Tab-separated table of C-alpha atoms and ligand atoms in Angstrom:
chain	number	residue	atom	x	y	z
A	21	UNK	CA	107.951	113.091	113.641
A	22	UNK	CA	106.453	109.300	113.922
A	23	UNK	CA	105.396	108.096	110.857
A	24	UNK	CA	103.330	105.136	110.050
A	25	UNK	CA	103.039	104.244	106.687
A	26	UNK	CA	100.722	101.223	105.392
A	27	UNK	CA	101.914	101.027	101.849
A	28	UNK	CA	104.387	101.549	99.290
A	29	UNK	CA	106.119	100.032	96.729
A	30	UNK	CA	109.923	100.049	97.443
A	31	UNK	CA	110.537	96.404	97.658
A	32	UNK	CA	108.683	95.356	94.456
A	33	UNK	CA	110.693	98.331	92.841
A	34	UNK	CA	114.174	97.738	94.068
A	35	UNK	CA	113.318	93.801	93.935
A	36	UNK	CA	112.459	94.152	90.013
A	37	UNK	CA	115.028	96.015	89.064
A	38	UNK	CA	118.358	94.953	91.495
A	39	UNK	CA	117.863	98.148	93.549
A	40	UNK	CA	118.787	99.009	96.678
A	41	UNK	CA	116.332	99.701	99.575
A	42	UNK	CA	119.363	101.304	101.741
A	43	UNK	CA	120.648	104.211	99.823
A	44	UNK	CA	118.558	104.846	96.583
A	45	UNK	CA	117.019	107.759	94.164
A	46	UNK	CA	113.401	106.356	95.108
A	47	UNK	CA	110.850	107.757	97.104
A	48	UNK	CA	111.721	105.663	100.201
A	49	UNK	CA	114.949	104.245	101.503
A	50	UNK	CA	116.023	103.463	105.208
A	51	UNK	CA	118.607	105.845	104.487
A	52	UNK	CA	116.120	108.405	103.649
A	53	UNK	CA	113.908	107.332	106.600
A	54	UNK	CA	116.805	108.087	109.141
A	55	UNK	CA	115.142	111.862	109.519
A	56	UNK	CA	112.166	110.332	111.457
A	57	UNK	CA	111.522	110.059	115.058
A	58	UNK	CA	110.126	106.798	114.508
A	59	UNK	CA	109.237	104.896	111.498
A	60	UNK	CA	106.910	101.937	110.910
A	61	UNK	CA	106.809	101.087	106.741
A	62	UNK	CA	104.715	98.507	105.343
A	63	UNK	CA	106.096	97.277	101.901
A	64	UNK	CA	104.041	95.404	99.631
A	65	UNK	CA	105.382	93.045	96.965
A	66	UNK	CA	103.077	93.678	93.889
A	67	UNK	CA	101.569	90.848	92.161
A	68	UNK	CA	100.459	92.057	88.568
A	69	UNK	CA	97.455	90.485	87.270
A	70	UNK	CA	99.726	89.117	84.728
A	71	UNK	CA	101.302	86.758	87.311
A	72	UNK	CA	99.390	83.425	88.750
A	73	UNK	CA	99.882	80.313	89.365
A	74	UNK	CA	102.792	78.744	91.233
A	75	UNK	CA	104.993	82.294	89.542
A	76	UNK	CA	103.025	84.538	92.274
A	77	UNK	CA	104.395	82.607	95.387
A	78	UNK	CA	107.477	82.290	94.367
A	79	UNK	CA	107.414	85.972	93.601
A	80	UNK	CA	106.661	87.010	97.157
A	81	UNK	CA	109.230	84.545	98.276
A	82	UNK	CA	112.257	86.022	96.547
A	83	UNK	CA	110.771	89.665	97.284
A	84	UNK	CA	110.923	88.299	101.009
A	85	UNK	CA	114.439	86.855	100.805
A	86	UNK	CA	115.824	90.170	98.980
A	87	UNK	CA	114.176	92.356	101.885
A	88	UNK	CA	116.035	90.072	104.470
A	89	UNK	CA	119.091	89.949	102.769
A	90	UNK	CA	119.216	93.970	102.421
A	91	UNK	CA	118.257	94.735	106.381
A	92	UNK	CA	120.860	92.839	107.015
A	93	UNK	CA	123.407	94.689	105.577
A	94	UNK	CA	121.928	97.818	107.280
A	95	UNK	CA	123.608	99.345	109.788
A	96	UNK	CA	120.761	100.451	111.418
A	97	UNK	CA	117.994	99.595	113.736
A	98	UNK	CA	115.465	98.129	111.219
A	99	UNK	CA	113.398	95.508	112.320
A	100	UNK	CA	111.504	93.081	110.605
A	101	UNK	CA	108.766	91.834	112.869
A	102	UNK	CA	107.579	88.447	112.948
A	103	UNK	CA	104.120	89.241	114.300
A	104	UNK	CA	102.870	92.495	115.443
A	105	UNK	CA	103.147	91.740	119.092
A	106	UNK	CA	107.152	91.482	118.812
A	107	UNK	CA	106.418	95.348	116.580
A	108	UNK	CA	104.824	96.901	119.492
A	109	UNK	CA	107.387	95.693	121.720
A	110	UNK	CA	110.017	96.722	119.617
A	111	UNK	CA	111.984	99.544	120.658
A	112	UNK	CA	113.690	100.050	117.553
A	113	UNK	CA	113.224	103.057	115.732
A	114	UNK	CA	112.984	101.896	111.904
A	115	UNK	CA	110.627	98.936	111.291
A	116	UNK	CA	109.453	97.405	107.810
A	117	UNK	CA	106.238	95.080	107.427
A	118	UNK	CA	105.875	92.429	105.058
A	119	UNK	CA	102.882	92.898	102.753
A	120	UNK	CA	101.466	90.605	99.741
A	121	UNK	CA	99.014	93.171	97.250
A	122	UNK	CA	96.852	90.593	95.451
A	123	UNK	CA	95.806	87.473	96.551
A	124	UNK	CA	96.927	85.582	93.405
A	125	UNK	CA	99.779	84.888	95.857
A	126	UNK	CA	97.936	81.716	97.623
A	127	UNK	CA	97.683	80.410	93.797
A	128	UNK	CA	94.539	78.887	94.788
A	129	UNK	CA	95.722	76.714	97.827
A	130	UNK	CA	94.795	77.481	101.328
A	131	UNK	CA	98.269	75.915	102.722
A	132	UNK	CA	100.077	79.022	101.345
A	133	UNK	CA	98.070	81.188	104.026
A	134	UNK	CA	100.412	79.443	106.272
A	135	UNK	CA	103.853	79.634	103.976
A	136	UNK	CA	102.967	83.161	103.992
A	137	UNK	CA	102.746	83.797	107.382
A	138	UNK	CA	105.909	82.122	107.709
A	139	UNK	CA	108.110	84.162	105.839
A	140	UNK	CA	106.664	86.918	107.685
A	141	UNK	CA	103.572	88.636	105.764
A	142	UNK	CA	101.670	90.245	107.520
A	143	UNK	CA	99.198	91.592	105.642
A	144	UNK	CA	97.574	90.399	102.190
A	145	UNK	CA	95.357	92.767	99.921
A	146	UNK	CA	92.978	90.247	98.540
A	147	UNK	CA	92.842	91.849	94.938
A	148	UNK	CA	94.746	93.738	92.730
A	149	UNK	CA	92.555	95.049	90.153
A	150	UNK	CA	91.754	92.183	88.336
A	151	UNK	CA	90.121	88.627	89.071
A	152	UNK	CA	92.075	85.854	91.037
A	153	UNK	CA	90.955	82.728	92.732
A	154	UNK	CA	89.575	84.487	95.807
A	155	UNK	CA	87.341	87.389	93.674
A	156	UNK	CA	86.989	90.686	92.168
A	157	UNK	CA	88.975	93.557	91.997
A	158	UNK	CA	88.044	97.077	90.620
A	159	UNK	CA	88.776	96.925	87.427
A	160	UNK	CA	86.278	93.736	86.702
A	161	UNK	CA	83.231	94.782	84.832
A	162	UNK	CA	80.031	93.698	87.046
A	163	UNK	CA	82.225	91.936	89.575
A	164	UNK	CA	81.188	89.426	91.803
A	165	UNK	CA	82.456	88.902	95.774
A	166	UNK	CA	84.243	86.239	96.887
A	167	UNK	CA	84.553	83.106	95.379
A	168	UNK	CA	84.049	79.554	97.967
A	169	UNK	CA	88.156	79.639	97.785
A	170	UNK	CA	88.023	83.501	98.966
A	171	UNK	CA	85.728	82.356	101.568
A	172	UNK	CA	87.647	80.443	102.958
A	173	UNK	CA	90.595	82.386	102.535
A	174	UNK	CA	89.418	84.647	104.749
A	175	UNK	CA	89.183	82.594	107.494
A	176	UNK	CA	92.196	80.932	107.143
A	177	UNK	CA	94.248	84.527	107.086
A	178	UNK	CA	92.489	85.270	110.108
A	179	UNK	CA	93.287	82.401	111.933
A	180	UNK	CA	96.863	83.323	110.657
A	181	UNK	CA	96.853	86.319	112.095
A	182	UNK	CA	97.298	88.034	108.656
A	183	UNK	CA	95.270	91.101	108.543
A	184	UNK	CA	92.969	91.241	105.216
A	185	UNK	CA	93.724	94.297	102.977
A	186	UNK	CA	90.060	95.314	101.318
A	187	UNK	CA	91.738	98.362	98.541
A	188	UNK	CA	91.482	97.687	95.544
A	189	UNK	CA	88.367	95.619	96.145
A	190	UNK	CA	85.160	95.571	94.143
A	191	UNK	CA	82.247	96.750	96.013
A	192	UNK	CA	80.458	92.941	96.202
A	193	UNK	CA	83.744	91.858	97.661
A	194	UNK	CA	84.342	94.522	100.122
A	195	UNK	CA	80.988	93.878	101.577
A	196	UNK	CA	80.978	90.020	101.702
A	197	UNK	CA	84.059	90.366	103.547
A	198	UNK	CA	82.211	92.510	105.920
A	199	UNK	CA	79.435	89.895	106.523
A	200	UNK	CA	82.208	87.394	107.150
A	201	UNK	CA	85.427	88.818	108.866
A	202	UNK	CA	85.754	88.158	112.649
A	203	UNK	CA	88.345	90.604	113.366
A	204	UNK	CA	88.901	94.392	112.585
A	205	UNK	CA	90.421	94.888	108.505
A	206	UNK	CA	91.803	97.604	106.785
A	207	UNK	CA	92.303	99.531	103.280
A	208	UNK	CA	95.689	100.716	103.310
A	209	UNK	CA	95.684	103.264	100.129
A	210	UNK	CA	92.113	104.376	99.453
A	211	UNK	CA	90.790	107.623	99.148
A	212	UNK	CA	86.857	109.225	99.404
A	213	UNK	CA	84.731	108.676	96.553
A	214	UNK	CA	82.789	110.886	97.554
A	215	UNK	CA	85.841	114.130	97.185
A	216	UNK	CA	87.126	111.785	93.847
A	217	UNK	CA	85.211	109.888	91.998
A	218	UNK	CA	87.476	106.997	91.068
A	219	UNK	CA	86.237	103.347	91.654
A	220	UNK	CA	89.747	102.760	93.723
A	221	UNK	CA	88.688	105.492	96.124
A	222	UNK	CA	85.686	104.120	99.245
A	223	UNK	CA	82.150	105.400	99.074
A	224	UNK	CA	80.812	106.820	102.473
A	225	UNK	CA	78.980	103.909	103.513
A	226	UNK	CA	81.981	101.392	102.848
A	227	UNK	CA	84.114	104.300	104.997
A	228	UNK	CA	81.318	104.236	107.791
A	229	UNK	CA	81.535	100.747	108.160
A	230	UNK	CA	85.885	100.660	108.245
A	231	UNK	CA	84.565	103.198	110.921
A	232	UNK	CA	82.236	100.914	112.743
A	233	UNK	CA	84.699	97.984	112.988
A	234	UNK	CA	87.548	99.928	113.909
A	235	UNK	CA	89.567	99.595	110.733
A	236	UNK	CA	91.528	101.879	109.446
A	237	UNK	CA	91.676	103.671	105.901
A	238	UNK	CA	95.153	105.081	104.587
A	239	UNK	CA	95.284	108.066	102.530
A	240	UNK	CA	96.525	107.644	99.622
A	241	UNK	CA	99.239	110.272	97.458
A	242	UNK	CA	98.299	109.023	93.899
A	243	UNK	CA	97.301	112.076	92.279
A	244	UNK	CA	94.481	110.256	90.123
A	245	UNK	CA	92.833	109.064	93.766
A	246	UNK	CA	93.205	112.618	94.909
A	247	UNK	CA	91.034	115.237	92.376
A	248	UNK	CA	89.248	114.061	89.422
A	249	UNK	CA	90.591	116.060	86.708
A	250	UNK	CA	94.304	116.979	86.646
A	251	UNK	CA	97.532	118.005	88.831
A	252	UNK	CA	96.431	117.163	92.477
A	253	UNK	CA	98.356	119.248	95.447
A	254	UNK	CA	98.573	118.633	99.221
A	255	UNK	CA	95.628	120.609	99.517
A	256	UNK	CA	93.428	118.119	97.735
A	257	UNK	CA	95.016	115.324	100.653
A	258	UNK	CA	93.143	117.831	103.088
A	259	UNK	CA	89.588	117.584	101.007
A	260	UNK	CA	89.765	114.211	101.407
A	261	UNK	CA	91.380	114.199	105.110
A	262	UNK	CA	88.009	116.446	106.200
A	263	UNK	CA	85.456	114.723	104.687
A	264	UNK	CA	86.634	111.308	105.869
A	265	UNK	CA	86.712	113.183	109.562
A	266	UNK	CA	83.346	114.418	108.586
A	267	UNK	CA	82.141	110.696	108.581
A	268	UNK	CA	83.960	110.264	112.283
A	269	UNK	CA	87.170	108.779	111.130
A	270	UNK	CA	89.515	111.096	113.430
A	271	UNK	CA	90.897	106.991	114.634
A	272	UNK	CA	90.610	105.794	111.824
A	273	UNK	CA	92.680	108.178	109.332
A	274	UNK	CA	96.601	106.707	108.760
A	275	UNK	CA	98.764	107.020	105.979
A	276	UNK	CA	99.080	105.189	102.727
A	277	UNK	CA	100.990	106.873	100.577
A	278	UNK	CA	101.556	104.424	97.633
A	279	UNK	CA	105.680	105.401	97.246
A	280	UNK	CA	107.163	104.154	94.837
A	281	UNK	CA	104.272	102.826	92.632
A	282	UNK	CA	102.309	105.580	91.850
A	283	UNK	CA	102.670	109.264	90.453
A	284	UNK	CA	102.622	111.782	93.070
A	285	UNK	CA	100.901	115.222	93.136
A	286	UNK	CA	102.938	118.367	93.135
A	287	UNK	CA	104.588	119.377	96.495
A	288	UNK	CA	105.048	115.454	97.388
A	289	UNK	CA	108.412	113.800	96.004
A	290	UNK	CA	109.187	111.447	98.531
A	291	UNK	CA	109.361	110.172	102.334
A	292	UNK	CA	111.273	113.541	102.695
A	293	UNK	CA	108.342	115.426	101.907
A	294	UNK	CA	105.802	114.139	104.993
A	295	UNK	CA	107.279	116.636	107.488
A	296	UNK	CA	105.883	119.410	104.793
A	297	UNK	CA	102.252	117.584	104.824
A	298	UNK	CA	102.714	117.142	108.538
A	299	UNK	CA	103.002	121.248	108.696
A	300	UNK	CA	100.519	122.341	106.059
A	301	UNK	CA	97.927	120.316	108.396
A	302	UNK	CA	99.266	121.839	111.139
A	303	UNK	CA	98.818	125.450	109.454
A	304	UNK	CA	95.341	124.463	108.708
A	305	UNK	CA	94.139	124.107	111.692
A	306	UNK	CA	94.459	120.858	112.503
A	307	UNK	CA	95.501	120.364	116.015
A	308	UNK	CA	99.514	118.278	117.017
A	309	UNK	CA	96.677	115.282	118.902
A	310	UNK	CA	95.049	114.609	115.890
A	311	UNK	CA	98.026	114.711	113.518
A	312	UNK	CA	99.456	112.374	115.561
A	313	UNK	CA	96.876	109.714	115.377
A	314	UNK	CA	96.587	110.461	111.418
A	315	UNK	CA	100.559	109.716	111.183
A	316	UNK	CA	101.059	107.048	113.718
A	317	UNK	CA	98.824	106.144	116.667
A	318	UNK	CA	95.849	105.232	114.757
A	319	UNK	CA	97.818	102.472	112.980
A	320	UNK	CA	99.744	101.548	116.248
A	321	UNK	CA	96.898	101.243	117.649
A	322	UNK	CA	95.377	99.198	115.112
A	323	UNK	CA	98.160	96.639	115.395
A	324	UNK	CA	98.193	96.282	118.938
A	325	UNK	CA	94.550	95.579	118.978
A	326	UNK	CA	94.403	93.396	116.624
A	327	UNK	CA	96.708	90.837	118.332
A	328	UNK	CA	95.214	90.737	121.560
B	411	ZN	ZN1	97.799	99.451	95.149
C-alpha cells in the first residue's frame, strides 16, 4: 500500500534522546517503512511551550541537521524534498517532510520564515497548545486569534511556500486565518468534535470550511482524540472517518497519525499496523478508490496543487 502520513513524532523522539530513525523500537523507522509500496512521512520537530526565544530555532535547526545526517547513512531511497514540486517528481519510494509544530520557532522575527524554508520546512503548525508570538493555541483559556506578528506571519509563510498547519489552533485563530490565507491550509492530526468532544478535535463548521478551500484534515490515532471516555479501537477511527465523509470530505480525509508522540488505541502499535486499518476499512465497506485517496492521493494531491 501507499501511505501518506502528515504527522508524527519520530524525529523529535529519536532527536531528544540520540535515537535512531533507521532501525529503532519506535512506532516509525525507514526500516520499518520498507513494507510500503510507497511512503510519504511528514516529521515534525516539537516545540514545547516551555521552549522560546532564540532556544526554539535553534531547536528545529539541530532536529534538521540530525534528520540529514541519518538519511544519509540510509541505504535506501529516502528523499528529503526541498519543495514539494521536486516530491511529486520524485520517483523514490520513501520520502520524509520537514515539519516545525508550534510557531514559537520564528521567535518573533519574520526573517526566520525564510531560515526555515531554507533548511527545508515545509510546513509550520502555528500553535502548540499554548500562547506564542503569533496567537492562541487550545489550551489558552478565552483565547484570542492572531496577534499583528501572526498576521503577518501568515503571509510571509505563504509567500514561502510553507503550508500553514491550523491543529492545535484555538477556534479565534483558526478562523482569522481563514479570513486571511490566500492559498489552500491544512490540519494534519485533528479529529471530529462532533464524534469526540475534545477541544483538539474540529467542529463541523471549521471541517466544512477545510472542505470548502480544499484543505485537508488528517486523522488522528491518539486515543483521547478518538472516543471520549476510555480505550479507543480502530473502530472508533471509522466513527470519525464517516462522519467527516458525512460533511463531504471523501478529498479531503488523509492520515495523521501522531506516531511517536501520542498513546495509541488498541489494535494500532505502529507504522506496521496501517495495512490492518487499511483492511478493516476495506471489510467495512469502504470501497479500494476511496481508501486510496484517504491514504495517499488526497495528500498528493494536496501538495501538487498547492505549488502550482
Ligand atoms: Zn500535535
Amino acid at each position: 500500500m501507499r501511505l501518506f502520513d502528515f504527522h508524527c513524532d519520530t524525529l523529535y523522539k529519536a532527536t531528544t534522546t540520540n535515537g535512531s530513525l533507521l532501525h529503532n523500537d519506535y512506532h516509525i523507522s525507514i526500516e520499518k517503512a520498507n513494507r510500503l509500496e510507497q511512503w510519504l512521512q511528514v516529521m515534525a520537530v516539537w516545540i514545547p511551550d516551555e521552549i522560546r526565544g532564540q532556544a526554539a530555532f535553534d531547536f528545529v535547526s539541530k532536529c534538521a541537521d540530525n534528520l540529514r545526517q541519518q538519511l544519509s547513512q540510509a541505504e535506501c531511497n529516502v528523499y528529503n524534498p526541498l519543495n514539494f514540486n521536486e516530491l511529486v517528481r520524485s520517483q523514490h519510494r520513501k520520502n520524509i517532510i520537514l515539519a516545525v509544530e508550534g510557531g514559537a520557532a520564528l521567535n518573533g522575527d519574520i526573517r526566520n520564515v525564510k531560515k526555515l524554508k531554507d533548511i527545508g520546512v515545509q510546513l509550520l503548525t502555528l500553535t502548540w497548545n499554548g500562547k506564542n508570538e503569533l496567537g492562541d493555541g487550545v489550551g489558552v483559556i478565552n483565547p484570542k486569534g492572531l496577534t499583528n506578528f501572526g498576521r503577518e506571519a501568515v503571509a510571509e509563510l505563504e509567500r514561502n511556500k510553507i503550508v500553514i498547519d491550523i491543529s492545535h489552533a484555538s477556534e479565534p485563530l483558526f478562523w482569522d486565518v481563514a479570513q486571511i490565507a490566500a492559498r489552500p491550509f491544512v490540519a494534519t492530526h485533528s479529529n471530529s468534535r462532533t464524534v469526540c468532544n475534545h477541544k483538539r478535535n474540529l467542529t463541523d463548521d471549521q471541517f466544512k470550511y477545510m472542505v470548502s478551500i480544499k484543505g485537508i484534515v488528517g486523522l488522528n490515532f491518539c486515543y483521547y482524540f478518538l472516543k471520549d471516555n476510555g480505550m479507543a479501537d480502530i473502530n472508533d477511527l471509522l466513527k470519525h472517518t464517516e462522519h467527516f465523509l458525512s460533511l463531504g470530505g471523501e478529498k479531503t480525509i488523509c492520515i495523521g497519525s501522531d506516531f511517536d508522540g501520542a498513546a495509541m488505541p488498541n489494535g494500532i502499535t505502529g507504522i506496521h499496523s496501517m495495512e490492518k486499518i487499511y483492511d478493516y476499512f476495506l471489510r467495512h465497506n469502504y470501497n479500494e478508490q476511496l481508501l486510496k485517496d484517504i491514504f495517499f492521493n488526497n495528500g498528493y494531491k494536496f501538495c501538487e496543487n498547492f505549488d502550482n
